[in-house]
Coordinates of C-alpha atoms in Angstrom, one line a residue:
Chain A
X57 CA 1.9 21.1 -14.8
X58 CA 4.9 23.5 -14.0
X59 CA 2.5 26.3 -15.4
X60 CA -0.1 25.6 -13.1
X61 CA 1.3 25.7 -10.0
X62 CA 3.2 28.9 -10.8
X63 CA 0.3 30.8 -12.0
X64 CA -1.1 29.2 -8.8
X65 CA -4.2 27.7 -11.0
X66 CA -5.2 25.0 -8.3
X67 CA -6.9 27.3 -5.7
X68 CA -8.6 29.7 -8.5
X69 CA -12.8 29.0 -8.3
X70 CA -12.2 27.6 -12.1
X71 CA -10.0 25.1 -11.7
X72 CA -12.1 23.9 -8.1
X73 CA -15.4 24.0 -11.0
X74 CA -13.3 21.9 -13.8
X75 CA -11.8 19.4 -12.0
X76 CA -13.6 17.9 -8.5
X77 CA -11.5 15.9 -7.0
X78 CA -14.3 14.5 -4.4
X79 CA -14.3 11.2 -6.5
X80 CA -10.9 10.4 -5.6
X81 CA -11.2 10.9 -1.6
X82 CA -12.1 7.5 -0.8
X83 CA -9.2 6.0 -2.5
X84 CA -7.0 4.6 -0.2
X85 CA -3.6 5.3 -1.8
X86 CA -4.6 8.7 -2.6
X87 CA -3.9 9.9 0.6
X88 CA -0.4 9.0 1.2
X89 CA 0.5 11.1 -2.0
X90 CA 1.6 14.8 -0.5
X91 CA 0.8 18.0 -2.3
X92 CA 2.3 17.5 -5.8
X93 CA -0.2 14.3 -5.7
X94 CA -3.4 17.1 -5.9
X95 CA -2.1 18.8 -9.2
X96 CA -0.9 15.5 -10.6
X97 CA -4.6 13.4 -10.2
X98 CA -6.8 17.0 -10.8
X99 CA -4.9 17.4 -14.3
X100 CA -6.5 13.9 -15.7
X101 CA -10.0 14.2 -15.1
X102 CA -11.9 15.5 -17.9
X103 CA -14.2 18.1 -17.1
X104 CA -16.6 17.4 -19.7
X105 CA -17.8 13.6 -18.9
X106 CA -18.8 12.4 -15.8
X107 CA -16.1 11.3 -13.5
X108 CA -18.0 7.7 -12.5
X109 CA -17.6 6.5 -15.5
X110 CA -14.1 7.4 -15.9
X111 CA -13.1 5.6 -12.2
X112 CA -15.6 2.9 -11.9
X113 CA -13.8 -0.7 -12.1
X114 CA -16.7 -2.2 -14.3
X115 CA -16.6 -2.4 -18.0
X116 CA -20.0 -2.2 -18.2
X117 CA -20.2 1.5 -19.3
X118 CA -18.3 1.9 -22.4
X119 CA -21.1 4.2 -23.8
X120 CA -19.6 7.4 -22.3
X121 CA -15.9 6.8 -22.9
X122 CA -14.2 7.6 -26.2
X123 CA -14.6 4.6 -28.7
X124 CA -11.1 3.3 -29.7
X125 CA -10.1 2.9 -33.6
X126 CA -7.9 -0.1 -32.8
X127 CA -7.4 -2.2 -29.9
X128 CA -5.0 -1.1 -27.1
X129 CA -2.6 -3.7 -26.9
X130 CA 1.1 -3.5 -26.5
X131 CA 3.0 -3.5 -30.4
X132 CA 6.4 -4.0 -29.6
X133 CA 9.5 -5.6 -28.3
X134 CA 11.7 -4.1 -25.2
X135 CA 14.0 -6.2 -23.2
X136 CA 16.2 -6.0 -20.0
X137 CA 18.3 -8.1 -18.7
X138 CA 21.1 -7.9 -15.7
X139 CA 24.7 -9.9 -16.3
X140 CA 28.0 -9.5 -14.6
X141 CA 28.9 -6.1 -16.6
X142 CA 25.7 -4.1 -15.7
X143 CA 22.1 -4.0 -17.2
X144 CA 21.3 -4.3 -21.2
X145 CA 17.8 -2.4 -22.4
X146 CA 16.6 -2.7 -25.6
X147 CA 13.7 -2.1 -27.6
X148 CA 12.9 -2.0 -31.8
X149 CA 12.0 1.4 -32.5
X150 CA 8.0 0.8 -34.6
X151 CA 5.2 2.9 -32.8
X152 CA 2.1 1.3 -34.7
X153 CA -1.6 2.3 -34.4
X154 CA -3.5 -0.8 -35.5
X155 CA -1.9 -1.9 -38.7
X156 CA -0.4 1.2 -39.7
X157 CA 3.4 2.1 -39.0
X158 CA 2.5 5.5 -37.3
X159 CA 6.6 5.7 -36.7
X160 CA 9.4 4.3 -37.6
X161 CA 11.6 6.0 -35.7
X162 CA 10.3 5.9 -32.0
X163 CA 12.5 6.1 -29.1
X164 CA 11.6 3.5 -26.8
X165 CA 14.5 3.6 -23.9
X166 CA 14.2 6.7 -22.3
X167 CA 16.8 8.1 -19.3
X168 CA 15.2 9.2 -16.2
X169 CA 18.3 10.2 -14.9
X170 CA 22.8 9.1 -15.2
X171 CA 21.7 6.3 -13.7
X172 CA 18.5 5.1 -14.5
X173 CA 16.7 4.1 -17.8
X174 CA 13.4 3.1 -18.7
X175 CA 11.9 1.1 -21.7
X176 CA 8.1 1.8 -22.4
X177 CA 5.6 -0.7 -23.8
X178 CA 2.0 0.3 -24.2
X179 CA -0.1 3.5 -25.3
X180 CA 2.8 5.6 -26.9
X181 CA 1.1 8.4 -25.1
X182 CA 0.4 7.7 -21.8
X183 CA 4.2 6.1 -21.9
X184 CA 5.7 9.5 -22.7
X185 CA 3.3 11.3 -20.0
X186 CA 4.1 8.5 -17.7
X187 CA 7.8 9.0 -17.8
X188 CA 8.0 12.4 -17.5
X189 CA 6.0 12.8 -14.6
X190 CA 8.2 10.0 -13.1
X191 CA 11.0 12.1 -14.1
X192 CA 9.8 15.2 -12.3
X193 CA 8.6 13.3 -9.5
X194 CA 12.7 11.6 -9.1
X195 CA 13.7 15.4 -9.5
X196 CA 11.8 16.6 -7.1
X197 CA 13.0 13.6 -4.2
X198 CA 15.9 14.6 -5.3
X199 CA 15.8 18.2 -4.7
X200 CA 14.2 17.5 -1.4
X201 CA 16.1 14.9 0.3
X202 CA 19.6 15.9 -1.9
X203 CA 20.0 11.7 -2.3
X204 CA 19.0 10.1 -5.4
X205 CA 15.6 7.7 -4.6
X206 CA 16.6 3.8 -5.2
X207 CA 15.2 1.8 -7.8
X208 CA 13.2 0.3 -5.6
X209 CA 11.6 3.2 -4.2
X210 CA 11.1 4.7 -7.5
X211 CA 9.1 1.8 -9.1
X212 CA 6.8 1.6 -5.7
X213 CA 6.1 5.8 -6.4
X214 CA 5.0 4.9 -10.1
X215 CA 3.1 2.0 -9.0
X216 CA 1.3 3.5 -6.2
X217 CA 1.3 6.9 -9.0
X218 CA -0.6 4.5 -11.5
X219 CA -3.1 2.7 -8.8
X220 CA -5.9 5.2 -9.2
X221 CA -5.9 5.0 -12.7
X222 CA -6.0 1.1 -13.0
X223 CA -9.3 0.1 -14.1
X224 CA -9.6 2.9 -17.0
X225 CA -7.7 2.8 -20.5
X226 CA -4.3 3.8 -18.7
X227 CA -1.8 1.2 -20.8
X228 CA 1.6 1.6 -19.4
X229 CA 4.0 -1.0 -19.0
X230 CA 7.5 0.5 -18.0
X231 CA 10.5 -1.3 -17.0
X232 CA 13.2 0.3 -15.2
X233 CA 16.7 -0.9 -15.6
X234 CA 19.6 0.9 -12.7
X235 CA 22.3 1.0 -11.8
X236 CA 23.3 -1.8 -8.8
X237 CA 22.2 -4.1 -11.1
X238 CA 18.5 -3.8 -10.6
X239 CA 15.5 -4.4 -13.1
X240 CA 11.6 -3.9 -11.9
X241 CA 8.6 -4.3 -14.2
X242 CA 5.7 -2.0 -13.6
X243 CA 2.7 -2.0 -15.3
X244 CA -0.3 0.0 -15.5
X245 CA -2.9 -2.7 -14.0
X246 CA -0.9 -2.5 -10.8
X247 CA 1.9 -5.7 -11.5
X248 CA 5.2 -4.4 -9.9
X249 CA 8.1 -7.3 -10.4
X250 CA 12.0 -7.2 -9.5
X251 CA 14.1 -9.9 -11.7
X252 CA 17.0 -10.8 -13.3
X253 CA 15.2 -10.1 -17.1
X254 CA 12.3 -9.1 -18.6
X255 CA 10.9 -8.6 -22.1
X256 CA 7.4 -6.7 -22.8
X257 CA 5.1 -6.5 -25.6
X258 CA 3.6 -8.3 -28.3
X259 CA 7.2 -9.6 -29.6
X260 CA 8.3 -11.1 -26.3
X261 CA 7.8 -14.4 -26.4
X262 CA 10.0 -14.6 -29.4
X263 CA 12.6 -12.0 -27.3
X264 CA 12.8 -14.5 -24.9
X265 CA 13.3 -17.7 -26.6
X266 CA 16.4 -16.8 -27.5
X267 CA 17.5 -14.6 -24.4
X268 CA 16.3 -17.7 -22.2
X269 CA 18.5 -20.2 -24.4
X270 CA 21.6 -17.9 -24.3
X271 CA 21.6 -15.7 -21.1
X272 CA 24.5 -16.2 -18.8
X273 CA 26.0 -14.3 -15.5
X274 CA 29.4 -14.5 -17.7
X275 CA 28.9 -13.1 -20.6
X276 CA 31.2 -10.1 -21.9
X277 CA 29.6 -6.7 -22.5
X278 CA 30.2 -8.0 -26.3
X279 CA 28.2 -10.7 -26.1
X280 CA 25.8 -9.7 -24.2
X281 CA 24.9 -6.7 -26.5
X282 CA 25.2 -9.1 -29.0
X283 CA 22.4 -11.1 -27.9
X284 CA 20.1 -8.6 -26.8
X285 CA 20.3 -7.4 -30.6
X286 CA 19.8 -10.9 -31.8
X287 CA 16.7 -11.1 -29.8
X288 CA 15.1 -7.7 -30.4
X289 CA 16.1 -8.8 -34.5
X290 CA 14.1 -12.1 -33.8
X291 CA 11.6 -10.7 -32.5
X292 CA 10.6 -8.4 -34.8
X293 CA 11.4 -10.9 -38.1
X294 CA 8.4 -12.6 -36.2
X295 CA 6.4 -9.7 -35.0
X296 CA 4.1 -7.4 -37.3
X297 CA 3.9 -5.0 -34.8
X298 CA 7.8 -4.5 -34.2
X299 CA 10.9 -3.4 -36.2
X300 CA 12.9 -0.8 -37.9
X301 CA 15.3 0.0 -35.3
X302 CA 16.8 -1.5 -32.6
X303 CA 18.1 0.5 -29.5
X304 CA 20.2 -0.3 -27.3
X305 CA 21.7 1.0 -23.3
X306 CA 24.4 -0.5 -21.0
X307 CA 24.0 0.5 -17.7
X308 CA 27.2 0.5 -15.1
X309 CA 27.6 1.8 -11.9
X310 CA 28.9 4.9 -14.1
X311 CA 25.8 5.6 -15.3
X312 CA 24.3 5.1 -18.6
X313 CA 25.5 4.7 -22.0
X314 CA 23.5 4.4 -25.6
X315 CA 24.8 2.9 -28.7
X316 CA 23.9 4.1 -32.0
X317 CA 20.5 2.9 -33.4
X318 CA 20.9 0.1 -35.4
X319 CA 19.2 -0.6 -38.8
X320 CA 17.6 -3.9 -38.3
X321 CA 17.4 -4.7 -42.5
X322 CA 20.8 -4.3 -42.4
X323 CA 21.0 -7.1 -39.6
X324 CA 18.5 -9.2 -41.8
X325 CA 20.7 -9.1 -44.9
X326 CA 23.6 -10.3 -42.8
X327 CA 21.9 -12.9 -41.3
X328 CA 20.7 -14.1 -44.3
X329 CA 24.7 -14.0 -45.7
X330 CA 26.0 -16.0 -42.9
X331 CA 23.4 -18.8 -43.5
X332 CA 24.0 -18.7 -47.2
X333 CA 27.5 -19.3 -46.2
X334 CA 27.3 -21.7 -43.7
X335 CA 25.3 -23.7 -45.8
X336 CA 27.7 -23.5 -48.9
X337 CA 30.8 -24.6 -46.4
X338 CA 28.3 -27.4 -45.5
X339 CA 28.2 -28.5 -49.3
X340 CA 31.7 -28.0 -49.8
X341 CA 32.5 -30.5 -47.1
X342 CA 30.2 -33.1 -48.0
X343 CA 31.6 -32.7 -51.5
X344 CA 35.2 -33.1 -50.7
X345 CA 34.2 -36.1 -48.1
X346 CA 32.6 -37.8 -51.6
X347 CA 35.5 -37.8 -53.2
X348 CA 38.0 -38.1 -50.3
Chain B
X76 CA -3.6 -20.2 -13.1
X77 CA -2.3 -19.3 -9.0
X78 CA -2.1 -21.6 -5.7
X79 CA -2.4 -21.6 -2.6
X80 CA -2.5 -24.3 0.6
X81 CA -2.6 -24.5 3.9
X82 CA -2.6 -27.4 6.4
X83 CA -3.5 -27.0 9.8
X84 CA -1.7 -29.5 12.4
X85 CA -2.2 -30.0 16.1
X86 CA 0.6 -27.4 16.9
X87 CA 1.6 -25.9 13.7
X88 CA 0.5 -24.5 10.0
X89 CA 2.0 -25.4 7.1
X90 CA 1.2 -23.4 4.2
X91 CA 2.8 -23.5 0.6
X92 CA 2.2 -21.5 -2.4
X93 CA 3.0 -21.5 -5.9
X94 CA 6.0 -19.3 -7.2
X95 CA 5.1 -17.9 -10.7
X96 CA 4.1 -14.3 -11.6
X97 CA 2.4 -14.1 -15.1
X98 CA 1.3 -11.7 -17.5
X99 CA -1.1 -13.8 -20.0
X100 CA 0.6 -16.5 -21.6
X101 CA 4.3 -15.5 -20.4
X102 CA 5.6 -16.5 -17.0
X103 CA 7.9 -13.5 -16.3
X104 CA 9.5 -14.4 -12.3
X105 CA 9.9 -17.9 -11.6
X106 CA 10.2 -17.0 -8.0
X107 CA 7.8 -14.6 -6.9
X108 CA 7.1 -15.4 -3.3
X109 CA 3.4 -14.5 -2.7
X110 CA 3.4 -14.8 1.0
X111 CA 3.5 -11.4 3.3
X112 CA 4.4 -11.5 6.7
X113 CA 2.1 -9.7 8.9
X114 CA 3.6 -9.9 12.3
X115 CA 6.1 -12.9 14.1
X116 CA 3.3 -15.4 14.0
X117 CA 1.1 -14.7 11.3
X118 CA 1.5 -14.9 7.4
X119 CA -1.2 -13.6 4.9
X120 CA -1.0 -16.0 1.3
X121 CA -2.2 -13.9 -1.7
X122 CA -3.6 -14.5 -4.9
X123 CA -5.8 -12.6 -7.3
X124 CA -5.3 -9.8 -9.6
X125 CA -2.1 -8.2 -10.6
X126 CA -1.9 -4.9 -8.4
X127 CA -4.6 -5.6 -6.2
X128 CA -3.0 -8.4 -4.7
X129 CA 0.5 -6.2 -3.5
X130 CA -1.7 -3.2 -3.1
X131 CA -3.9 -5.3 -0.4
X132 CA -1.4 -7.1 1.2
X133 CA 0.9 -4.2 2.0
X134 CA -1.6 -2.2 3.3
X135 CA -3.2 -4.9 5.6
X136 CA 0.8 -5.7 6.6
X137 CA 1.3 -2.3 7.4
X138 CA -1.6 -1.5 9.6
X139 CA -0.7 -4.8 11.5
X140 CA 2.4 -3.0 12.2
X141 CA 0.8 0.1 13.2
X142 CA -1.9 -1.3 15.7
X143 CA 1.4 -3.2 17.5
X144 CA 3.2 0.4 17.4
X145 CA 0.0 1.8 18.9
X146 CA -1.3 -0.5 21.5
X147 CA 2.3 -2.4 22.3
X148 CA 1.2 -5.2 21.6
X149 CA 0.5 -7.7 18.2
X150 CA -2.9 -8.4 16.8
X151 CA -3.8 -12.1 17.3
X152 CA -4.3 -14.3 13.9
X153 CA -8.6 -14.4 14.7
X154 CA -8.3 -10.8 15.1
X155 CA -6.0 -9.9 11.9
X156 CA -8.4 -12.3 10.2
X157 CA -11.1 -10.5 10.6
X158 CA -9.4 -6.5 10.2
X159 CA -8.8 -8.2 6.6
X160 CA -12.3 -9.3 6.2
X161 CA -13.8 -5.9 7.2
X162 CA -11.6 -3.9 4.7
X163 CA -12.0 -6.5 2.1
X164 CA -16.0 -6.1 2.3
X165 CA -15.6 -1.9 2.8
X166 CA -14.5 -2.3 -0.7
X167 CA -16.1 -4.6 -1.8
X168 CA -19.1 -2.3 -3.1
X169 CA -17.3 0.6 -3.3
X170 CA -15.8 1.5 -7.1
X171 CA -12.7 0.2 -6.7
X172 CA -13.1 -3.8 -5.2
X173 CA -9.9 -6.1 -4.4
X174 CA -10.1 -8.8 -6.2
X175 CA -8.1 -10.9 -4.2
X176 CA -7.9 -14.4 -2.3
X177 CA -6.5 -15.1 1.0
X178 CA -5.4 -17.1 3.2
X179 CA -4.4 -15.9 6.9
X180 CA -2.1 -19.0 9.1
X181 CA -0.9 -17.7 12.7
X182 CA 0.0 -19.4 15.8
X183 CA -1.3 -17.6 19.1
X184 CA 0.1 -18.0 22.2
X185 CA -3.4 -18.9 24.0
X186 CA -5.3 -20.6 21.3
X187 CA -2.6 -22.5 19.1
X188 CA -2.4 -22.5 15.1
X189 CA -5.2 -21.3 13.0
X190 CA -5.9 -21.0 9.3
X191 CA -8.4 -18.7 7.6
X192 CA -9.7 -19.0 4.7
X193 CA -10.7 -15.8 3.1
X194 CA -12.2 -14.7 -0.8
X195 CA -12.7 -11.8 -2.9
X196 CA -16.4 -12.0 -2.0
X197 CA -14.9 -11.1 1.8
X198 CA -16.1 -14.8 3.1
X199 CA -14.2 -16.0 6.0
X200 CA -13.6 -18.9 7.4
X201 CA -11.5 -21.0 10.1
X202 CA -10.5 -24.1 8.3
X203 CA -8.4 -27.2 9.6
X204 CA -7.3 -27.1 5.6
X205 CA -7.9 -25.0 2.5
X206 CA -6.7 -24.2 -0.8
X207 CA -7.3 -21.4 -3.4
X208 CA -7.2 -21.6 -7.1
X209 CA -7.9 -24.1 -9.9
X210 CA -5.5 -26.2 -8.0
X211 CA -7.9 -26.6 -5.5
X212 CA -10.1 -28.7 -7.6
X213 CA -7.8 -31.3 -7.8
X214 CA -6.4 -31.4 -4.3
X215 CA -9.5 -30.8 -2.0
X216 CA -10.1 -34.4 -1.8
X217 CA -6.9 -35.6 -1.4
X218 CA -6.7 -33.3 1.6
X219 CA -10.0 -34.6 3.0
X220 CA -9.2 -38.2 2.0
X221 CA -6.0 -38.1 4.1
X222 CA -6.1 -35.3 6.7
X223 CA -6.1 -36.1 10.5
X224 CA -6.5 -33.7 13.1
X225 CA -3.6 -34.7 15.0
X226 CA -1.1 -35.6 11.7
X227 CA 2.5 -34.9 12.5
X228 CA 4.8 -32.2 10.2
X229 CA 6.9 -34.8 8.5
X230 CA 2.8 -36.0 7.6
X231 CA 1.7 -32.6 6.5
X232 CA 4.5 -32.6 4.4
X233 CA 3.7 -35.7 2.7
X234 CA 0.4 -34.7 2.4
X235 CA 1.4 -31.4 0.7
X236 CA 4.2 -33.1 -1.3
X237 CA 0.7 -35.8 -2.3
X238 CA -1.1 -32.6 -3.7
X239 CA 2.0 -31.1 -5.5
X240 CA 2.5 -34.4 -7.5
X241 CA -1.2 -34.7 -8.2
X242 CA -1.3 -30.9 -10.0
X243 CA 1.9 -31.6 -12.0
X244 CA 0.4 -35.2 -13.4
X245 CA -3.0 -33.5 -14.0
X246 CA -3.2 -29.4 -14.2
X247 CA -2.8 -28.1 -17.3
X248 CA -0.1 -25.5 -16.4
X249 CA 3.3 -25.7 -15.5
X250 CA 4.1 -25.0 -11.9
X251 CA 7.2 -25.3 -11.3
X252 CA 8.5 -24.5 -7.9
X253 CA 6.6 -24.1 -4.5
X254 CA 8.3 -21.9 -1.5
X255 CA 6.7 -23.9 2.2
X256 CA 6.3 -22.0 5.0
X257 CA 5.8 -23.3 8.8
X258 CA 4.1 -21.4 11.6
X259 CA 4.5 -23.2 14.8
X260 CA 5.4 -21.6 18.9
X261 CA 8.6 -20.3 17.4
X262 CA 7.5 -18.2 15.1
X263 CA 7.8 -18.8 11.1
X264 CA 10.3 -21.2 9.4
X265 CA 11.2 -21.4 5.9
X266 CA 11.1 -24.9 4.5
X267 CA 12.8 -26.0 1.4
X268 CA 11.3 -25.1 -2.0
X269 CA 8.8 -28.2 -3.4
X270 CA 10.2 -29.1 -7.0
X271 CA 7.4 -31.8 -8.4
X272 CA 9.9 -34.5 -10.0
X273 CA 9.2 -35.0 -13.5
X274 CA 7.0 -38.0 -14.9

């Protein structure tokens, strides 16, 4: 991307002969984009097929797009949640490609700058495409206007960023987690939510049993740490498609702050311990309340 | 899974709407408020697919806006009515449709309240009451069993409040809360969230 513009690429006969951009004229939200928006939309269309199948709505044309070895869906666990000491993001750490573990070791919470953070869910690839364009595009505000753009205004640029694309096999879902005590959900097929917590992926449900249950205003950075692991560790006992690892990120209004990555059959063993032992105090009590 | 109603009274609109935003099974904002305010008068309801629904509303909101910075003065609700129709049916065979369902309540100063009724097919039509989703199967006949033309707020409420019970004793999904809107002379009022009680 950086390359391109440099070597000034766009306006060569080439790149006007690989990449027309007429398709994209009558989208409405293509035209509030300003000039970075040209390079950014021109880079994704492939040359070699035919660019109505690629933006057409309709899933009647799967003929002409690449046939998928497994189905896109998203295989993991990421949470968020806002509380009186800041925002908690966490996410297990397994990047899986049908029933294989393609990586154990994935980082999942990403910083797009001090003071914002974001935890990706979806195509492992798009994700990291997704969120460093998002990064270059907060750069560039930044640069521009010498202010940092809000939360809010940085998950409308994604989402308007990720409008042309919905419809195609785009699978992002991104939630950012700021500073100011601010969490937005934005997702490839356009959704764009602002709440106080949010889990995504295929072991959310079981994240937010437990977060739901638990999850007060008052809890102590402690505690609250505490439970996001319990729920990321739940979630993936239940979850095929998440484990390993477990991240976590506190975000205060002095930016943002990881904890070391935390070996989640470690947390399993333990877990295990303290119900062997709960149960044996349990036996002991009964005993002594026999013969008592 | 989404719904919306409106209730048309002699000198006001009521209109109510579901507050849940889902993402297949999970219910991820228990408050979404799905109602966009066009101008003072006029409120657009939408429902329909994830981004299309923000995506639409905030571009037919903000060209309201624009036509009253141009001309000086606001679009009426028959007129915004229809701007929505037209752009719903430009795209509607173009590659990229909205699928979306609307309903438009205003109050003009000449011609008193209105509600419009308004699909993803780009149908549109002027209705005294209306409702969109699978909540609408249930509740149509209640609203044609006891609407009048002249029914007072406190009825409209009722009336709404009748509807509301009906889809928590017989949908199949939980919907909890309900924000309530009123569009009368004055402008737009917020009325307190509908809670159905529990059975």
């Amino acid at each position: 991307m950086a390359l391109e513009d440099i070597c000034g690429f766009k306006n060569s006969p080439l790149h006007r002969k690989l990449s027309p951009a007429s398709c994209f004229e009558d989208t409405a939200t293509f035209l509030h984009m300003n000039d970075n928006s040209g390079t950014l939309l021109n880079f994704f269309m492939p040359s070699f097929l035919s660019s109505a199948a690629f933006t057409c709505r309709s899933l009647a044309k799967p003929s002409l797009t690449v046939r998928r070895p497994f189905n896109l869906s998203h295989g993991t666990t990421t949470l968020g949640f806002i509380f009186q000491g800041g925002v908690i993001a966490a996410a297990d750490t397994r990047a899986s490609a049908g029933g294989l573990v393609a990586c154990p070791f994935v980082h999942k919470i990403s910083p797009i700058h001090s003071h914002l953070v974001v935890t990706s869910s979806g195509s492992g690839a798009d994700c990291m495409l997704w969120e460093r364009i998002l990064r270059r595009e907060i750069r560039l505000y930044q640069l521009r206007h010498s202010r940092c753009l809000s939360i809010c205004g940085t998950a409308k640029l994604l989402s308007f960023m990720l409008h042309p694309f919905k419809g195609t096999d785009v699978c992002v879902a991104l939630t950012l987690c700021g500073w100011d005590k601010e969490l937005i959900y934005v997702c490839s097929d356009g959704a764009r939510l602002q709440g106080d917590i949010f889990s995504v992926g295929s072991g959310s449900p079981y994240a937010y049993g437990i977060l739901d249950g638990s999850l007060r205003w008052s809890l102590s950075n402690e505690e609250a740490i505490s439970l996001a692991r319990e729920a990321v560790f739940r979630a993936t006992h239940r979850d095929a498609y998440s484990g390993n690892h477990v991240d976590l990120f506190h975000i205060t209004a002095q930016g943002w702050s990881q904890r070391e990555r935390e070996d989640l059959k470690e947390e399993y063993y333990r877990d295990k311990k303290r119900k062997m032992t709960i149960a044996e105090d349990r036996k002991r009590l009964t005993e002594l309340e026999v013969l008592g | 899974m989404e719904y919306l109603i409106g209730i048309q009274g002699p000198d006001f609109v009521l209109v109510a709407a579901d507050n849940v935003a889902a993402s297949s099974i999970i219910q991820m904002k228990h408050d979404y408020d799905k109602m966009f305010k066009l101008s003072e008068k006029i409120l657009l309801l939408c429902v329909g697919e994830a981004g299309d629904t923000v995506q639409f509303a905030e571009y037919i909101q903000k060209n309201v806006q624009l036509y009253k910075m141009r001309n000086g003065y606001e679009l009426s609700p028959s007129a915004a009515a229809n701007f929505t129709r037209k752009n719903l049916a430009e795209y509607l065979r173009s590659r990229t449709p909205y699928h979306v369902n609307l309903l438009l309540a205003g109050y003009d100063d000449t011609d008193g309240p209105g509600l419009y009724y308004m699909d993803y097919m780009s149908s549109l039509a002027k209705a005294p009451f209306a409702a969109h989703g699978y909540g609408a199967f249930l509740t149509l006949s209640i609203l044609d069993r006891h609407y009048k033309p002249d029914l007072t707020r406190e009825e409209a409420l009722d009336l709404l409040k009748m509807c509301v019970e009906e889809l928590n004793r017989r949908f199949i999904l939980n919907l909890p809360s309900f924000s309530v809107r009123v569009i009368d002379r004055e402008g737009i009022h917020d009325l307190e969230k509908i809670t159905p009680s529990t059975k």
